[in-house]
Coordinates of C-alpha atoms in Angstrom, one line a residue:
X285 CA 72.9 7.6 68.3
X286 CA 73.3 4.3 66.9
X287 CA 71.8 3.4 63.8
X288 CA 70.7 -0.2 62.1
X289 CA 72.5 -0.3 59.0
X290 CA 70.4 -2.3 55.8
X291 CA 72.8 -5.2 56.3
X292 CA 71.6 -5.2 60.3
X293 CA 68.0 -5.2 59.4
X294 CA 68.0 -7.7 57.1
X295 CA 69.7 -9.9 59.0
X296 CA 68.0 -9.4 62.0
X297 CA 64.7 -10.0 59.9
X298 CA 66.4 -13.6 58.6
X299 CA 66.8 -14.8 62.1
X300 CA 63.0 -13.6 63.3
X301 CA 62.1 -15.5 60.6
X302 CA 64.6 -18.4 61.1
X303 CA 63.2 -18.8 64.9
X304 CA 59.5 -18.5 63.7
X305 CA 60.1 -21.6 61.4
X306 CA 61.9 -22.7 63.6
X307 CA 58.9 -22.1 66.2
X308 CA 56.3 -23.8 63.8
X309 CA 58.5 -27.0 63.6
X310 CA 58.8 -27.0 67.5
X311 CA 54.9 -26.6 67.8
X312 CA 54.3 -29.5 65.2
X313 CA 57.0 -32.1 67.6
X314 CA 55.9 -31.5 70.7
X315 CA 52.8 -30.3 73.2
X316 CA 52.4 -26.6 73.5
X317 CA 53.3 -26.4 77.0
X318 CA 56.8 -28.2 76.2
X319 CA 57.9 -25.8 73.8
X320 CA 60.5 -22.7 75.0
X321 CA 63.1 -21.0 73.4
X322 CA 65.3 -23.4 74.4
X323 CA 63.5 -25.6 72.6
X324 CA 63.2 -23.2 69.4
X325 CA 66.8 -22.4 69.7
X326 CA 67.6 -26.3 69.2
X327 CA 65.3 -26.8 66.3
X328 CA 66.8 -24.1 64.7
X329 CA 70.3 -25.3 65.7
X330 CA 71.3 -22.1 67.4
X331 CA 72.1 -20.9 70.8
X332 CA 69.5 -19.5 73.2
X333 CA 70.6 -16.5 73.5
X334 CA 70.1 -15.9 70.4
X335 CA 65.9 -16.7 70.8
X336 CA 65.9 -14.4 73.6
X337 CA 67.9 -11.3 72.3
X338 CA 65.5 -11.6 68.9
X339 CA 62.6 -11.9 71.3
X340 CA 62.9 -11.1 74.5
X341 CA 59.2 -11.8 75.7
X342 CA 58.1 -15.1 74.7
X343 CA 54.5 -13.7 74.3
X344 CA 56.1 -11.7 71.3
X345 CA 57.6 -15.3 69.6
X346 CA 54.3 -16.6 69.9
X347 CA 52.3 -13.8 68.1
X348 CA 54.8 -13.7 65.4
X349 CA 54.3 -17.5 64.7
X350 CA 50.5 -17.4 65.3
X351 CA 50.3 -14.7 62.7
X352 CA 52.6 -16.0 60.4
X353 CA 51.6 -19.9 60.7
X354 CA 47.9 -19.1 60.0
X355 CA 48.7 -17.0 57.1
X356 CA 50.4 -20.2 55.5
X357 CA 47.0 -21.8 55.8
X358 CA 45.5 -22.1 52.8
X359 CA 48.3 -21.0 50.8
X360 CA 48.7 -24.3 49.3
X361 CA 44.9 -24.3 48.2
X362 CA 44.3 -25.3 44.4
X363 CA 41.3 -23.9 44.3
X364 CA 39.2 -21.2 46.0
X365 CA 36.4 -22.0 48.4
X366 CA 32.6 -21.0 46.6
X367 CA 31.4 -19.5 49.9
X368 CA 32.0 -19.1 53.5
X369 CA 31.1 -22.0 54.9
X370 CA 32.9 -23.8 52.6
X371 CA 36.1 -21.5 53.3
X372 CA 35.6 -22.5 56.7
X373 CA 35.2 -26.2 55.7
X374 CA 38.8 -26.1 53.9
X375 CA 40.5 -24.7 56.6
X376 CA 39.2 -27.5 58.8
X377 CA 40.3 -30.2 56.7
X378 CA 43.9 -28.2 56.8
X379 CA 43.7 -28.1 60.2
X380 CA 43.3 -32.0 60.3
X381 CA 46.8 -32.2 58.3
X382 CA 48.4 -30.4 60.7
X383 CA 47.2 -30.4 64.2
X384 CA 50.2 -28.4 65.5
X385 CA 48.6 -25.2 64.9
X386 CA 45.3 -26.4 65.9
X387 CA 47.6 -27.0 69.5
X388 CA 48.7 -23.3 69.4
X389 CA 45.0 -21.7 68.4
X390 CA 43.6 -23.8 71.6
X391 CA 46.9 -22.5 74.1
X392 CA 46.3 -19.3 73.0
X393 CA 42.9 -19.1 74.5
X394 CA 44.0 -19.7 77.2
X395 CA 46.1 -16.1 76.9
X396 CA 43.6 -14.2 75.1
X397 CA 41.3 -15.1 77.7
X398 CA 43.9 -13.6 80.8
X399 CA 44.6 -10.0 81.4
X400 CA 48.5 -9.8 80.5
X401 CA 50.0 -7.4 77.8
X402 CA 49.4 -9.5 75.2
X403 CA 45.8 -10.4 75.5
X404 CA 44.1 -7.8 73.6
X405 CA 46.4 -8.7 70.5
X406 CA 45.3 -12.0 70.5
X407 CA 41.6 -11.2 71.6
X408 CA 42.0 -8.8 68.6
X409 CA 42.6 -12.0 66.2
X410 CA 39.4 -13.7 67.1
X411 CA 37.7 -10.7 66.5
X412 CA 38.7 -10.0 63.4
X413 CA 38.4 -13.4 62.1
X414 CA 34.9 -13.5 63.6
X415 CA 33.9 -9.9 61.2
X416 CA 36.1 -11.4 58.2
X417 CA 33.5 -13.8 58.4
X418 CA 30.4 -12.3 58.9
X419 CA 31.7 -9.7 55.9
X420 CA 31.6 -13.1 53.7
X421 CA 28.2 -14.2 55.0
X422 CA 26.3 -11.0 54.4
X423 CA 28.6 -11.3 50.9
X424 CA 26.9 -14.6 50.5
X425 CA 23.4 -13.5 51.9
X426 CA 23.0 -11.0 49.1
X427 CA 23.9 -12.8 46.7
X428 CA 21.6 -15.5 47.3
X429 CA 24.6 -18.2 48.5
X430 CA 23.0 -18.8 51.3
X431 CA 19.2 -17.8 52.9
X432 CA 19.2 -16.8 56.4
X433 CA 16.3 -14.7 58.5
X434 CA 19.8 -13.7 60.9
X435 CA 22.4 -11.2 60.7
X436 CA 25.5 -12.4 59.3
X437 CA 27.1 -11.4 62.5
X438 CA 25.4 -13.9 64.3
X439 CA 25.6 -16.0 61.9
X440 CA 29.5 -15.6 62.2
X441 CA 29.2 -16.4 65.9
X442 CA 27.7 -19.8 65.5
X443 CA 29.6 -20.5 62.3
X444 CA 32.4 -20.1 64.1
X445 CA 31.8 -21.5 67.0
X446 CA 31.2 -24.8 65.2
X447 CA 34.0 -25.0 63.5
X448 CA 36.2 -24.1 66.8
X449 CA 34.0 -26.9 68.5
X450 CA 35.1 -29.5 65.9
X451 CA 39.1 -28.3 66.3
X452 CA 38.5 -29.3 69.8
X453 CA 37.4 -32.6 69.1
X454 CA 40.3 -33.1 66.6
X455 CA 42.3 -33.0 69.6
X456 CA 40.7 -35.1 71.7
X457 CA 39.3 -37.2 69.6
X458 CA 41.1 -38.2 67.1
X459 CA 38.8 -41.5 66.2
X460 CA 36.1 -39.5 64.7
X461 CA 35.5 -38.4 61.2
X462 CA 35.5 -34.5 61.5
X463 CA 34.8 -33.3 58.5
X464 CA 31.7 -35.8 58.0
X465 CA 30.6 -34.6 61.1
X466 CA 31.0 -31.4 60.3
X467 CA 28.9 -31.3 56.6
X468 CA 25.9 -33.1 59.4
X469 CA 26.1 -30.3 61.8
X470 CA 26.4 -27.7 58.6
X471 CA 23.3 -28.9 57.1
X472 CA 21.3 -28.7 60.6
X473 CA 23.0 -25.1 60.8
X474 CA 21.8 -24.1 57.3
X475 CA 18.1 -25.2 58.1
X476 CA 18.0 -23.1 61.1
X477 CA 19.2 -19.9 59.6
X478 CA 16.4 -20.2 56.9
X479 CA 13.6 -20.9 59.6
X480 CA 11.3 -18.6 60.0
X481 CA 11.5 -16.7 63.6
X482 CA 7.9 -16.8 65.0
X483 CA 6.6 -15.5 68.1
X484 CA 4.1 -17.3 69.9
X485 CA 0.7 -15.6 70.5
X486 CA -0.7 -15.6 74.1
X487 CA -3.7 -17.2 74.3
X488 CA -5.4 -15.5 77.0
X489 CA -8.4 -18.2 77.5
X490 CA -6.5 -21.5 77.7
X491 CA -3.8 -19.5 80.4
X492 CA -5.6 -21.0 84.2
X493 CA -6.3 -18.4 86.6
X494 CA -6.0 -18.8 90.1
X495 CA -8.8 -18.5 92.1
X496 CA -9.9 -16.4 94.0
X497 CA -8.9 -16.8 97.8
X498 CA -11.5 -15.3 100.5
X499 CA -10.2 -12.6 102.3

């Protein structure tokens, strides 16, 4: 049996990584939809075939850039966020630098959201990004960062489904002043986790009663 010699795997692991550069720089040119490996294989100035024998599903490509082009987010950062919704308010304003990825986290929906082979890995992402953040919530919660009468996990939920809310209209709105949007919506958020949850009493006497109808 064949065997992959160190000089084969390291340069098999150069051109993945080559191609998923090279991926990210297609991503940032052009609509989601337009990109291919032909595409990829010009931007990184090689021949297709090469694309397609490093990845031969494009499903694979796509995960390996999504997971490597959101782990380059917040690299850069020159200082760290206080708290989670401030995390989440730094990656939005990196998203706004560079709405390719924002592009790719929107198309991808559309595949985590379908029953192929690679749904569940990407379904998988959401969720894990979803309990990363509910794990800094309740982080924040105890420590008295932030008051809330609500689990951090649903907190989580509408935390982030603000913030994917405002990626959306980065895209489609690109007049509008996200961020100072989002601080408004923030604020309104904040205010609602630390309001009291109270259940309304019946009040038996003011309810009408219908009368009653002669037999």
């Amino acid at each position: 049996m064949d065997t992959l010699t160190d000089d084969t795997i390291v340069e098999e692991q150069t051109i993945a990584e080559r191609l998923t550069r090279a991926a990210i720089r297609a991503y940032r040119m052009y609509a989601f939809t337009d990109v291919d490996a032909a595409v990829v294989a010009e931007v990184a100035g090689v021949p297709v075939d090469v694309v397609t024998r490093a990845f031969p599903s494009w499903d694979a490509l796509l995960l390996v850039t999504y997971d490597y082009w959101t782990q380059l987010r917040g690299s850069t950062r020159r200082r760290k966020p206080t708290c989670a919704i401030e995390h989440v308010r730094m990656t939005l304003a990196e998203d706004i630098a560079d709405p390719g990825l924002v592009r790719v986290l929107a198309g991808v929906i559309n595949i985590a959201g379908a029953e192929t082979s690679f749904a569940e890995l990407f379904r998988k992402r959401y969720e894990d990004y979803a309990t990363q953040l509910a794990t800094a919530l309740r982080r924040d919660f105890d420590a008295g960062v932030e008051t809330s009468v609500i689990a951090p996990e649903r907190a989580a939920t509408q935390l982030l489904a603000l913030y994917e809310g405002f990626q959306i209209q980065l895209l489609v709105r690109p007049g509008i002043d996200v961020l100072a949007e989002w601080d408004e919506a923030v604020r309104g958020l904040r205010a609602a986790w630390r309001r009291p949850r109270s259940v309304q009493a019946w009040d038996l006497d003011a309810v009408p009663t219908s009368p009653i109808l002669p037999v």
